[in-house]
Short mmCIF file of C-alpha atoms in Angstrom, two decimals:
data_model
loop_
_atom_site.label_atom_id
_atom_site.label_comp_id
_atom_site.label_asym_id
_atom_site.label_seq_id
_atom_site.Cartn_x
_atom_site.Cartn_y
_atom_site.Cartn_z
CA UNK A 274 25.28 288.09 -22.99
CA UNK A 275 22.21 289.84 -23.49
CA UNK A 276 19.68 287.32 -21.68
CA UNK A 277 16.47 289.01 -23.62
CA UNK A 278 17.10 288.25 -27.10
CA UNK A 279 17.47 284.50 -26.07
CA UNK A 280 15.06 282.94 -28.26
CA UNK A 281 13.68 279.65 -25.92
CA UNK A 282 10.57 278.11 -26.90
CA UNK A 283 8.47 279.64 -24.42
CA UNK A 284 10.14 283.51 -25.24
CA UNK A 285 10.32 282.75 -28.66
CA UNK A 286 6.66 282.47 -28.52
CA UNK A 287 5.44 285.32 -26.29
CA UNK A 288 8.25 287.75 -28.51
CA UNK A 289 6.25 286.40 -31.74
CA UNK A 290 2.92 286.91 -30.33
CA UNK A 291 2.26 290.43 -31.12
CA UNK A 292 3.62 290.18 -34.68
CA UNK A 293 1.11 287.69 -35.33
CA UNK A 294 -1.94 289.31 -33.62
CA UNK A 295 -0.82 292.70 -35.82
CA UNK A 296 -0.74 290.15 -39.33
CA UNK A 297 -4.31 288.91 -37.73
CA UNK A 298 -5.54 292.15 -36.94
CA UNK A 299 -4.37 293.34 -40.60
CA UNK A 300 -6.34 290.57 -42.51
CA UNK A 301 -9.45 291.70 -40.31
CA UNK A 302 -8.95 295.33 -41.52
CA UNK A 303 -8.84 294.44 -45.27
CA UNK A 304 -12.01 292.31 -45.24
CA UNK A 305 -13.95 294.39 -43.52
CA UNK A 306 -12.80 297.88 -45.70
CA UNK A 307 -13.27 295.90 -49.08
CA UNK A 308 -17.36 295.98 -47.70
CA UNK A 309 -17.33 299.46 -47.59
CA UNK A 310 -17.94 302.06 -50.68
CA UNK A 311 -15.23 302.30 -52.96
CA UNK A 312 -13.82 305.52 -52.61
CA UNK A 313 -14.15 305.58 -48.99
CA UNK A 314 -13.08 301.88 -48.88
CA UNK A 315 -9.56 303.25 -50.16
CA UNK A 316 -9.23 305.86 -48.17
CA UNK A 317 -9.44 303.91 -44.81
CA UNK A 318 -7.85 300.89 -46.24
CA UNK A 319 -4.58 302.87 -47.03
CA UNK A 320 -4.39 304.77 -43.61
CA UNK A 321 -4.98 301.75 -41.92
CA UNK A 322 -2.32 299.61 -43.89
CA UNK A 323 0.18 302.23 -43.01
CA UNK A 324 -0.39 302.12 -39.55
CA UNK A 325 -0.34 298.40 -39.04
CA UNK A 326 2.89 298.22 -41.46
CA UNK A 327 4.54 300.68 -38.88
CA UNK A 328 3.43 298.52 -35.98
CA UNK A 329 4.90 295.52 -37.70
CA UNK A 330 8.11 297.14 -38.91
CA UNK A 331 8.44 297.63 -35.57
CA UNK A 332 8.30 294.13 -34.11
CA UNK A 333 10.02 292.56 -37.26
CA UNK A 334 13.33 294.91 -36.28
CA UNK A 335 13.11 293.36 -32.51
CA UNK A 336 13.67 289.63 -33.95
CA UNK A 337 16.73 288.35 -34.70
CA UNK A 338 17.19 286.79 -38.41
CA UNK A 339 16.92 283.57 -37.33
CA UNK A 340 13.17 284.17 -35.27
CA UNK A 341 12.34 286.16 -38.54
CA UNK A 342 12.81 282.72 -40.49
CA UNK A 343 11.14 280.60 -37.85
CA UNK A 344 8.04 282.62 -38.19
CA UNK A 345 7.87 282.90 -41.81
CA UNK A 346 7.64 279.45 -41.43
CA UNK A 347 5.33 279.54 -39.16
CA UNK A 348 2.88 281.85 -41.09
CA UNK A 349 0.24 281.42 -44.51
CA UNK A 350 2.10 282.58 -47.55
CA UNK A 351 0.15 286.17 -47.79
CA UNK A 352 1.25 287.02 -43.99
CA UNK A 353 4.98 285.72 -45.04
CA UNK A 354 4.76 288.19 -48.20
CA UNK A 355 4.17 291.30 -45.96
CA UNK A 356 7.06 290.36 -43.73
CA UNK A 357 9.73 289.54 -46.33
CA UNK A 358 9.06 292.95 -48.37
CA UNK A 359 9.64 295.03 -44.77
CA UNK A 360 13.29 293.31 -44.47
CA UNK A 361 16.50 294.77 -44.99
CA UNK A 362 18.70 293.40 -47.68
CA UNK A 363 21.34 292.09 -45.27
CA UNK A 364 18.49 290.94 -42.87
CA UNK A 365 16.78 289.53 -45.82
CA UNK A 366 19.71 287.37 -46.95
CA UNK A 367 20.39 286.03 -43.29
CA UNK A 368 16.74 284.86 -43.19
CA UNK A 369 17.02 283.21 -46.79
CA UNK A 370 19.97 281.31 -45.17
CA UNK A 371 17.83 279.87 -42.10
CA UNK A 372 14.74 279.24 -44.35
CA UNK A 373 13.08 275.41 -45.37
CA UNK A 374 13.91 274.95 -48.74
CA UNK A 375 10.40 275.08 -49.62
CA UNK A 376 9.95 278.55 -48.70
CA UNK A 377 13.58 280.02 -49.83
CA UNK A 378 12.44 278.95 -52.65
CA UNK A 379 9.00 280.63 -53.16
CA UNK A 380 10.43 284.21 -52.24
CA UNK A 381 13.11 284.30 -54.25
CA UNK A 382 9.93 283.25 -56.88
CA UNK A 383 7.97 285.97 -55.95
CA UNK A 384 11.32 288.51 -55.85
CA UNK A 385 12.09 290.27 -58.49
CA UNK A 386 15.49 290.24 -59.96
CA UNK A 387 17.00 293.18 -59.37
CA UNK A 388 15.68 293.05 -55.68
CA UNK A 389 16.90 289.99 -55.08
CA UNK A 390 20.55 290.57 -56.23
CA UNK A 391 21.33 293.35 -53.50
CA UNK A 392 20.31 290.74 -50.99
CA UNK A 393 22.07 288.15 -52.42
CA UNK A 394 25.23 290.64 -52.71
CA UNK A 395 25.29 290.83 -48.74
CA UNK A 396 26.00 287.16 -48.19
CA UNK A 397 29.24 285.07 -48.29
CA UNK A 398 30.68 282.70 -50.64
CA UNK A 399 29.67 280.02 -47.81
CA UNK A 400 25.80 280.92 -47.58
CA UNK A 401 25.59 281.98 -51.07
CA UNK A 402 26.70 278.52 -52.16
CA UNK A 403 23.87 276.80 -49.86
CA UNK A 404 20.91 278.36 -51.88
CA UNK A 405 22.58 278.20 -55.02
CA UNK A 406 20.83 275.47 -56.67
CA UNK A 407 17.94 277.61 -55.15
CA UNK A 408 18.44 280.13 -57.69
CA UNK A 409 17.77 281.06 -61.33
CA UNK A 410 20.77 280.63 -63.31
CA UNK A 411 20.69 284.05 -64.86
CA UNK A 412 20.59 285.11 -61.01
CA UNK A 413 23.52 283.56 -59.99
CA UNK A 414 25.53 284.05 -62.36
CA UNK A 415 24.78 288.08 -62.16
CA UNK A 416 25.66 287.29 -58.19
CA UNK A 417 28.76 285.40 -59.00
CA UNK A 418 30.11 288.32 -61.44
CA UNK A 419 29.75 290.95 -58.15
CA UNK A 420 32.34 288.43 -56.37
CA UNK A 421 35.74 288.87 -56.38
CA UNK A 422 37.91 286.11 -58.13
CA UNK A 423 39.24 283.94 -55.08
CA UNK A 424 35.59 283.90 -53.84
CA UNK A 425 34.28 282.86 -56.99
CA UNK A 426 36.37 279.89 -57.40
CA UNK A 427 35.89 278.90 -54.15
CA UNK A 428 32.02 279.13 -54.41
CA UNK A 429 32.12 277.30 -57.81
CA UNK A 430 34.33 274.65 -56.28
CA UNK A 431 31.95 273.91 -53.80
CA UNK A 432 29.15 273.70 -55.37
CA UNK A 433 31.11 270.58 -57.73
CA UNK A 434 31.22 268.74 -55.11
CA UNK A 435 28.38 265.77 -54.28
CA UNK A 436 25.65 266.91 -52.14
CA UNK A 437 25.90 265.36 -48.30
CA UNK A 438 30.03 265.35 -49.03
CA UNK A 439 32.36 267.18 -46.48
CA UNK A 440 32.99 269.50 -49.78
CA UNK A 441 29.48 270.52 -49.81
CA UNK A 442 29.34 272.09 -45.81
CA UNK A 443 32.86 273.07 -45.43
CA UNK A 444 33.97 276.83 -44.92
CA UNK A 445 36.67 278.73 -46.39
CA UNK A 446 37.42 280.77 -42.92
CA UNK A 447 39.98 279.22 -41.02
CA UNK A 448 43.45 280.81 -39.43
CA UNK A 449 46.26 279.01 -41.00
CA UNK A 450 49.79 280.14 -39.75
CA UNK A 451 53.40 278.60 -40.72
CA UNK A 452 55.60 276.62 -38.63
CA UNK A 453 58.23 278.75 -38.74
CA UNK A 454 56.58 281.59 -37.18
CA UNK A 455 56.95 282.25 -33.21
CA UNK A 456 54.13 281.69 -30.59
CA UNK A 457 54.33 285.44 -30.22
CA UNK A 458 53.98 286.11 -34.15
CA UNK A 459 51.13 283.62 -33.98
CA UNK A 460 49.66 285.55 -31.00
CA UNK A 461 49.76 289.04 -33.11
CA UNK A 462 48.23 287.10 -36.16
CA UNK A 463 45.20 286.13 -34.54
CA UNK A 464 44.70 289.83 -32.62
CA UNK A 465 45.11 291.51 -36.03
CA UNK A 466 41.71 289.67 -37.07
CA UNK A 467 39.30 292.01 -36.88
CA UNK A 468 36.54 288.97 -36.03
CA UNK A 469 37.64 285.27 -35.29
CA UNK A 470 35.74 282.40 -37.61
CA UNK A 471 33.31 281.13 -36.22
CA UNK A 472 33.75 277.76 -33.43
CA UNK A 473 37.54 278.82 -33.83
CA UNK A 474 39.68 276.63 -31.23
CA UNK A 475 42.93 276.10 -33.02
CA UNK A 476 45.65 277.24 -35.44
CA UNK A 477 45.93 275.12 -38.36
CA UNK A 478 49.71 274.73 -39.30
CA UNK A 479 51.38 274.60 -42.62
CA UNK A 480 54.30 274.15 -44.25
CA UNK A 481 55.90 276.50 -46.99
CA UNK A 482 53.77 274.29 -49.91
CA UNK A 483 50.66 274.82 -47.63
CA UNK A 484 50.73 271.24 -46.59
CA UNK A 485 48.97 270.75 -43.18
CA UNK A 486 51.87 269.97 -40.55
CA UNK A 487 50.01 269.93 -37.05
CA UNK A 488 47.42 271.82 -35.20
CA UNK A 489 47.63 274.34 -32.23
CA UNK A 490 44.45 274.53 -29.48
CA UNK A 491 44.11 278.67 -28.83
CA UNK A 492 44.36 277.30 -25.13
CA UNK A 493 47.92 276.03 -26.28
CA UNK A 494 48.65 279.32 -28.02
CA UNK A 495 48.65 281.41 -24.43
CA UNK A 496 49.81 278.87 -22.37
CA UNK A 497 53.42 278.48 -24.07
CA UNK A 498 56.54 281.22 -23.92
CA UNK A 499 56.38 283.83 -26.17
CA UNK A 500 59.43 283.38 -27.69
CA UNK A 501 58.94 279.71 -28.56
CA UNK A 502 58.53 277.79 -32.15
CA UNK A 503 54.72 276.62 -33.26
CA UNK A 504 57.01 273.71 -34.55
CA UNK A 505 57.49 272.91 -31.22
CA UNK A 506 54.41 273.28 -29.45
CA UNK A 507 51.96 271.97 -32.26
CA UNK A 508 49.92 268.89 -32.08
CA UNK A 509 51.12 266.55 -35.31
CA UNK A 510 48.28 264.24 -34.50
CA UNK A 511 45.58 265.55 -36.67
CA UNK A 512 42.46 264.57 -37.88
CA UNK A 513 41.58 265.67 -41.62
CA UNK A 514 38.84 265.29 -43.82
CA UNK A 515 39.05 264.81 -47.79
CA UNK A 516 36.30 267.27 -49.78
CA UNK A 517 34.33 263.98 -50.64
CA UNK A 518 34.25 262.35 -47.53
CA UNK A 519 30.96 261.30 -46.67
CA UNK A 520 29.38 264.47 -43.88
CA UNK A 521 26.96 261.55 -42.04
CA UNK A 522 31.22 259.93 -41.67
CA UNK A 523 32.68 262.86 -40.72
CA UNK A 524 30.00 263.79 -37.70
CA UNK A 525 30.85 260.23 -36.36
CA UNK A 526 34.10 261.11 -36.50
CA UNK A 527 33.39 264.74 -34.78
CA UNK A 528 31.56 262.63 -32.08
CA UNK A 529 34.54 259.96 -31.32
CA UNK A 530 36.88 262.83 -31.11
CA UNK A 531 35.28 265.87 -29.61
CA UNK A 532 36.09 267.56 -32.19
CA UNK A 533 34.69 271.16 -32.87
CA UNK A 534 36.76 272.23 -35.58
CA UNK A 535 38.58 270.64 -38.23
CA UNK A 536 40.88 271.04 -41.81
CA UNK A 537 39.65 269.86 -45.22
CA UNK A 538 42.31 268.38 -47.36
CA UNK A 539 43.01 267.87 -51.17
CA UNK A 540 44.67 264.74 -52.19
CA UNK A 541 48.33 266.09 -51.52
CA UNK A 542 47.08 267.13 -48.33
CA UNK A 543 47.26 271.25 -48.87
CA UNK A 544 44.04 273.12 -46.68
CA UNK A 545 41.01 274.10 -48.66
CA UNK A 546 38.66 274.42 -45.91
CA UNK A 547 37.59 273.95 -42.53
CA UNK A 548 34.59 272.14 -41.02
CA UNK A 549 32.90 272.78 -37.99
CA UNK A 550 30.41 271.30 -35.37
CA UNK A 551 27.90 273.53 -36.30
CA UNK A 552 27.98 272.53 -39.86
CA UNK A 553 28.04 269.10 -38.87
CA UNK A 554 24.80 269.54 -37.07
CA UNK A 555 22.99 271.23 -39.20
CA UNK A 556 23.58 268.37 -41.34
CA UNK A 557 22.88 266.09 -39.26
CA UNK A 558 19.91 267.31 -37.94
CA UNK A 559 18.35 267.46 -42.04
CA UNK A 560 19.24 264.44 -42.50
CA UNK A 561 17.08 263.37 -39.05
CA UNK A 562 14.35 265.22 -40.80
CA UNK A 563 14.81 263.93 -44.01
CA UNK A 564 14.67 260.34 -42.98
CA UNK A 565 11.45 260.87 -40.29
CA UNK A 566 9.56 262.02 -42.93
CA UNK A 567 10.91 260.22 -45.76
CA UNK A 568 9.69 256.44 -43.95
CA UNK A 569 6.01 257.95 -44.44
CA UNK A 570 6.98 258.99 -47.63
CA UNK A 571 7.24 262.90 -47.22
CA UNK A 572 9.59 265.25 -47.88
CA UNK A 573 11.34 267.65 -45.43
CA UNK A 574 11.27 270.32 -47.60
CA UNK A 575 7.52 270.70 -47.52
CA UNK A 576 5.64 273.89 -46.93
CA UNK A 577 3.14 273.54 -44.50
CA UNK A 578 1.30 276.64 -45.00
CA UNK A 579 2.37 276.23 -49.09
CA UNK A 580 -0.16 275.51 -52.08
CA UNK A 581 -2.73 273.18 -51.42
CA UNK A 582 -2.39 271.38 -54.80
CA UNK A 583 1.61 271.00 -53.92
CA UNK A 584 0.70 269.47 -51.00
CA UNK A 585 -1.60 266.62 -52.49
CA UNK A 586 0.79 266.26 -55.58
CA UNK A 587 3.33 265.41 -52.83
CA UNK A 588 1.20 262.66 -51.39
CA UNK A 589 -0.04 260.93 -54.91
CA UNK A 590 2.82 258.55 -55.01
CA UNK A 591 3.07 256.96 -51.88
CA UNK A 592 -1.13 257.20 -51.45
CA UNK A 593 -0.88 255.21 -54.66
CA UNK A 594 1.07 252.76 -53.77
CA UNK A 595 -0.48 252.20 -49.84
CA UNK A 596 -4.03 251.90 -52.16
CA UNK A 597 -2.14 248.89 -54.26
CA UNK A 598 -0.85 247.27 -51.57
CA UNK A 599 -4.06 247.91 -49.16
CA UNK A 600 -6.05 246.86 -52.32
CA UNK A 601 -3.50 243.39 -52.41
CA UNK A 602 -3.69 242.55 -48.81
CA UNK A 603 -7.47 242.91 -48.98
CA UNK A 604 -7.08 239.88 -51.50
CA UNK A 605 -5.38 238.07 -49.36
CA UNK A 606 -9.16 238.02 -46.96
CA UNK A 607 -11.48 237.64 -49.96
CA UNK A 608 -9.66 234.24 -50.59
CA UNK A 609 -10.76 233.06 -46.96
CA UNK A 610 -14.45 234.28 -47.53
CA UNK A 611 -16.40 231.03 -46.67
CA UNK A 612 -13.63 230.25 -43.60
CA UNK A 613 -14.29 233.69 -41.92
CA UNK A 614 -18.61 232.95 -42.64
CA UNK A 615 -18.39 229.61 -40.88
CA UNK A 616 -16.24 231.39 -38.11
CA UNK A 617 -17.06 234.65 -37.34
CA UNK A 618 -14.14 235.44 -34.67
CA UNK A 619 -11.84 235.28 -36.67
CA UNK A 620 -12.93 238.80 -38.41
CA UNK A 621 -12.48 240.46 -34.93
CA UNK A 622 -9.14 238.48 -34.26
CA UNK A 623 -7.25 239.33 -37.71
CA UNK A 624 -6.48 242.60 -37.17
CA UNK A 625 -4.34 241.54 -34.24
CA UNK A 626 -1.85 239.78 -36.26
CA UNK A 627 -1.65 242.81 -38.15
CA UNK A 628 -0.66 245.12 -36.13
CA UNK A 629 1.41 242.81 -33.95
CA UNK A 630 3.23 242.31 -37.01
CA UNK A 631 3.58 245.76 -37.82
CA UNK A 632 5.06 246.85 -34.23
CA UNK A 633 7.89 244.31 -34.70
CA UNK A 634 9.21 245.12 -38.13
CA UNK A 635 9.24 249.19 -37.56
CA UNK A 636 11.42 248.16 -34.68
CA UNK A 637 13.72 246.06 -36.94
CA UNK A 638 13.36 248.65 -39.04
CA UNK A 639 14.92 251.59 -37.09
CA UNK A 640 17.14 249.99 -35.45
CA UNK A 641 18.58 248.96 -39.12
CA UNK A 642 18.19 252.29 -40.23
CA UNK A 643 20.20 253.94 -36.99
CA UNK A 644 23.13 251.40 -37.60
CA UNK A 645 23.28 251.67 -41.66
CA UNK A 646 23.61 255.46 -40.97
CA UNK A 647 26.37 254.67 -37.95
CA UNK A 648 27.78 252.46 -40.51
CA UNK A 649 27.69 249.55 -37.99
CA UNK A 650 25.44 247.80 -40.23
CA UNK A 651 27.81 246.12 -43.65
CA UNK A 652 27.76 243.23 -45.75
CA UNK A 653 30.21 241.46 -43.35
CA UNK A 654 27.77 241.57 -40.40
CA UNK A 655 24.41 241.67 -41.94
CA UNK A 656 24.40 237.89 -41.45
CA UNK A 657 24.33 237.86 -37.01
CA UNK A 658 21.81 240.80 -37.75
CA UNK A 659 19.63 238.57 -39.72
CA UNK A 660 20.19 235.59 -37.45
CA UNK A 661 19.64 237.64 -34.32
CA UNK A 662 16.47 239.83 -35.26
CA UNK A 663 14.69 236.53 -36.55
CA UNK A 664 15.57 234.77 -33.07
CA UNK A 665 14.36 237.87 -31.22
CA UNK A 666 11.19 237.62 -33.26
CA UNK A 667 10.50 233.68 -33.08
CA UNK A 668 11.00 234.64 -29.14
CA UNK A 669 8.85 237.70 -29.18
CA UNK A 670 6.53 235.11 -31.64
CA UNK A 671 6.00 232.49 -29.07
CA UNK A 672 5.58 234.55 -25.76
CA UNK A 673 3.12 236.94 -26.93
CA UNK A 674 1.78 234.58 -29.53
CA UNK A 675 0.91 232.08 -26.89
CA UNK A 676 -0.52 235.10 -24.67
CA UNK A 677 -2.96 235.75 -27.40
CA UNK A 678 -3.78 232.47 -28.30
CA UNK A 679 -4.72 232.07 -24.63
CA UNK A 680 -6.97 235.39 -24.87
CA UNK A 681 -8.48 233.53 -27.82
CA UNK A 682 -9.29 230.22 -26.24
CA UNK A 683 -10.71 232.03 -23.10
CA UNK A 684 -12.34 234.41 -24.86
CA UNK A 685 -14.19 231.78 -27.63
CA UNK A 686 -13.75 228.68 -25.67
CA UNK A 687 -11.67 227.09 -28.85
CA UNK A 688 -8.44 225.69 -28.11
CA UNK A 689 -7.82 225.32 -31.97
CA UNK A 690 -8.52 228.84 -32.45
CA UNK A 691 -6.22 229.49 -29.30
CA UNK A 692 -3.46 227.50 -31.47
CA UNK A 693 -3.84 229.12 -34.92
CA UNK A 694 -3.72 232.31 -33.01
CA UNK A 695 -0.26 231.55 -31.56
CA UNK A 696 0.96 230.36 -35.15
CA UNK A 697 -0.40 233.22 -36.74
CA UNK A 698 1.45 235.93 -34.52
CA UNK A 699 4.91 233.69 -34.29
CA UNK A 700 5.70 233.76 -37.99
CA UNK A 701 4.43 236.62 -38.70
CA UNK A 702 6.60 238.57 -35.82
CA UNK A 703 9.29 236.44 -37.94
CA UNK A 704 8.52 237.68 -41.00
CA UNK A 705 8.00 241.39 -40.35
CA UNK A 706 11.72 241.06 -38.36
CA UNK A 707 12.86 239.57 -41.88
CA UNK A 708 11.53 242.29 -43.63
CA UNK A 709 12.55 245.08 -41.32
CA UNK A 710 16.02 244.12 -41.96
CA UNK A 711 15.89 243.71 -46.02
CA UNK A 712 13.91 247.14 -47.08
CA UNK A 713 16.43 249.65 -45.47
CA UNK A 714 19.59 247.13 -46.34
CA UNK A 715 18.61 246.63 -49.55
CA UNK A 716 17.76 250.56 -50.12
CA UNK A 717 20.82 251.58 -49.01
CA UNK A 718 23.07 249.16 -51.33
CA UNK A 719 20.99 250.71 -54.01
CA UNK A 720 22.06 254.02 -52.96
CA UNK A 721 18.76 255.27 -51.96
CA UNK A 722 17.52 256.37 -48.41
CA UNK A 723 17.28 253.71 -46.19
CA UNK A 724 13.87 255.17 -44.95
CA UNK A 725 12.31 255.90 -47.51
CA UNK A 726 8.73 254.83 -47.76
CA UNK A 727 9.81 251.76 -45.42
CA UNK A 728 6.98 251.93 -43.39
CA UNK A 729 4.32 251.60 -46.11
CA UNK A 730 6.71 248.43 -47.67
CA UNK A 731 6.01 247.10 -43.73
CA UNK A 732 2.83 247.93 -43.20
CA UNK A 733 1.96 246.00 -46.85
CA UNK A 734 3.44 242.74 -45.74
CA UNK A 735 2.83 242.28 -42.23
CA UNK A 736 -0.77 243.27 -42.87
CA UNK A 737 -1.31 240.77 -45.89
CA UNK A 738 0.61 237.84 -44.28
CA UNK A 739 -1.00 238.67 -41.34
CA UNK A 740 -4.04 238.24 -42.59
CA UNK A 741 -2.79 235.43 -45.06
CA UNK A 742 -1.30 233.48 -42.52
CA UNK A 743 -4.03 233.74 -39.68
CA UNK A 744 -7.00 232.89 -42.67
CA UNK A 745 -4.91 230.49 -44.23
CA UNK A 746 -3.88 228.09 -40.92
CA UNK A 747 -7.56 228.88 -39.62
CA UNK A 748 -9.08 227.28 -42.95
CA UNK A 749 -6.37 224.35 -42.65
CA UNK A 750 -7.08 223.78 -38.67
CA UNK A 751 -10.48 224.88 -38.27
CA UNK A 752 -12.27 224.21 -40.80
#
């Protein structure tokens, strides 16, 4: 392997740095031209463009496709403009492939048909099906009439099937050979390939109707005689996957049994695909993303160097919504006016609760959120999850609870405000376990993301309790 076009972070970073000071350096030269006269304004502006395009068509065709997407994403959307228009059309369509959503999306916007369809020509019925619903439907269909038949049924097959499904990631390539063949006819099959699939490690095996009969490890295939029968050296034991499987189920299953590659089944149990590891964790890893940013309320597909005004739009609904709820647990104070007058610690004690609060339930939270996606967490054991998170959090509740309560006493010389402190920060621990447990369940039995926006639903209660609940036994005890 060549060792200099690894891309680690650190090279990654030093191989991208003169690309960027050239797109720096090129911004500098247009604002300052644009000052001069006209005429003479051209003239140096166009010599000057051509000989920083040169300099960056030269470090663009050192990167790799997949450091070409990682800085477009890295760069404003006028820099990204000037590097997508110097790509080839196969490079181009490898780097649409590797691209955020987001920003797939916004050059093939600012691409104009009939440039975009000789990129779009150069990829397979596999990549071209993950930016389909990408595309204009005039678009694809033009790219759909350039494939041949098989591919085109295979690419409109896939794209029926749900999104996040095992149909959705699977691949077509695969080497399939019959059990009636010998180990030496295998053997010449596999040489006659001018390039293996991709995380190839075994034979799939079939019968005459293309039913899947057994497996064969490549390590397997050398190891046996020649002359023998894949009958008789193929595994039987094999793990398959149905088209609409759940992927998040079918990594699991990857994990428990090392898999790397495996066959996709129809109903009668004939091959229509193969999945890999690598499609696996591509999924897998989106979905991380997805569900990170989806608990603040975000979406992974964001641009962060996109419009401005896309940006806020993004935000609106779950700013909204914080402002209700921020707006509500403010209520919850107002109510306790004349209690927090006639005892002024309590205003600097309050927030406490809160965030105490808080802590606890995001911890409930993602650890609900883990097993739900693990599918540890069902119906038939939601119960001992209740009863044990709300017995961790009346323990948590009454150690640190009576910690701060003693902060309080020593700190205001009240013991009653020492006890309504402890009170406060037990139930509320209990509460914010409680509710750490019911957003995500209850999300996910409606079929939504478990994550999403579950840390503003937390931060709303435990906040407003917490407040509620510390002002309220204060005015009861105190007062």
């Amino acid at each position: 392997m060549n060792t200099s076009h690894l891309s680690s972070p650190n090279k990654l970073e030093r191989r991208l740095a003169p690309l960027l000071d050239l797109l720096q350096k090129q911004s500098v030269v247009q604002s300052v031209t644009h000052r001069q006269q006209q005429n003479r304004a051209d003239v140096i502006e166009n010599l000057l463009q051509r000989q920083q395009q040169a300099a960056i068509q030269r470090e663009v065709d050192k990167l790799k496709s997949p450091d070409i997407a990682h800085l477009l994403e890295m760069i404003t959307s006028d820099k990204r403009h000037i590097i997508w228009r110097l790509l080839s059309h196969e490079v181009a369509g490898e780097v649409l492939i590797e691209l955020n959503e987001a920003i797939a999306e916004s050059l093939i916007e600012m691409t104009l048909p009939d440039t975009l369809l000789p990129i779009l020509e150069t990829l397979d019925t596999d990549e071209l099906s993950d930016i389909a619903e990408l595309l204009p439907q005039d678009l694809l269909n033009r790219a759909k009439a350039s494939l041949k038949a098989n591919e085109r049924n295979w690419l409109e097959q896939t794209m029926s099937f749900a999104e996040g499904s095992v149909g959705d990631i699977m691949s077509r390539d695969c080497l399939i050979v019959t059990e009636t063949i010998s180990i030496n006819e295998a053997i010449e099959l596999v040489r006659s390939n001018t390039e293996l699939p991709p995380q190839t490690d075994k034979l799939f095996i079939v019968n005459n109707l293309r039913h899947i009969s057994g497996v064969l490890p490549l390590i397997n295939l050398l190891r046996n005689p020649v002359h023998s029968q894949i009958e008789q050296c193929m595994d039987k034991d094999v793990v398959t996957f149905s088209p609409t499987d759940q992927a998040e189920e079918a990594g699991q299953a990857f994990e428990r049994y090392d898999l790397i590659s495996a066959p996709v089944v129809d109903s009668k149990g004939r091959i229509i695909g193969r999945l890999t590891v690598e499609s696996i964790m591509d999924y897998l890893r989106e979905r991380a993303e997805n569900q990170a940013l989806a608990k603040e309320g975000l979406s992974a597909d964001s641009d962060l160097f996109g419009p401005i005004i896309d940006g806020a739009k993004e935000r609106w609904p779950w700013l909204c919504i914080n402002l209700i709820t921020a707006f509500i647990a403010t209520r919850s104070i107002s109510l306790f006016e004349n209690t927090i007058q006639q005892l002024v610690a309590l205003a600097t004690l309050m927030p406490i609760v809160a965030s105490v609060g808080g802590n606890t339930g995001n911890q409930t939270a993602a650890l609900v959120i883990r097993g739900l996606a693990s599918k540890q967490v069902h119906r038939d054991n939601i119960t001992f999850i209740y009863r044990k998170e709300l017995i961790i959090g009346l323990m948590n509740g009454l150690l640190w609870g009576t910690l701060l309560g003693l902060f309080a006493w020593l700190l205001y010389q009240n013991t009653m405000l020492g006890l309504v402190m402890m009170m406060a920060v037990t139930i509320n621990l209990i509460l914010a376990a409680f509710i750490g447990i019911t957003v995500p369940f209850t999300l996910d039995r409606l079929n939504k993301d478990p994550a999403m926006g579950s840390s503003v639903v937390l931060t709303f209660v435990t906040d407003s309790m917490g407040f509620f609940l510390f002002l309220g036994l204060a005015s009861l005890v105190l007062i």
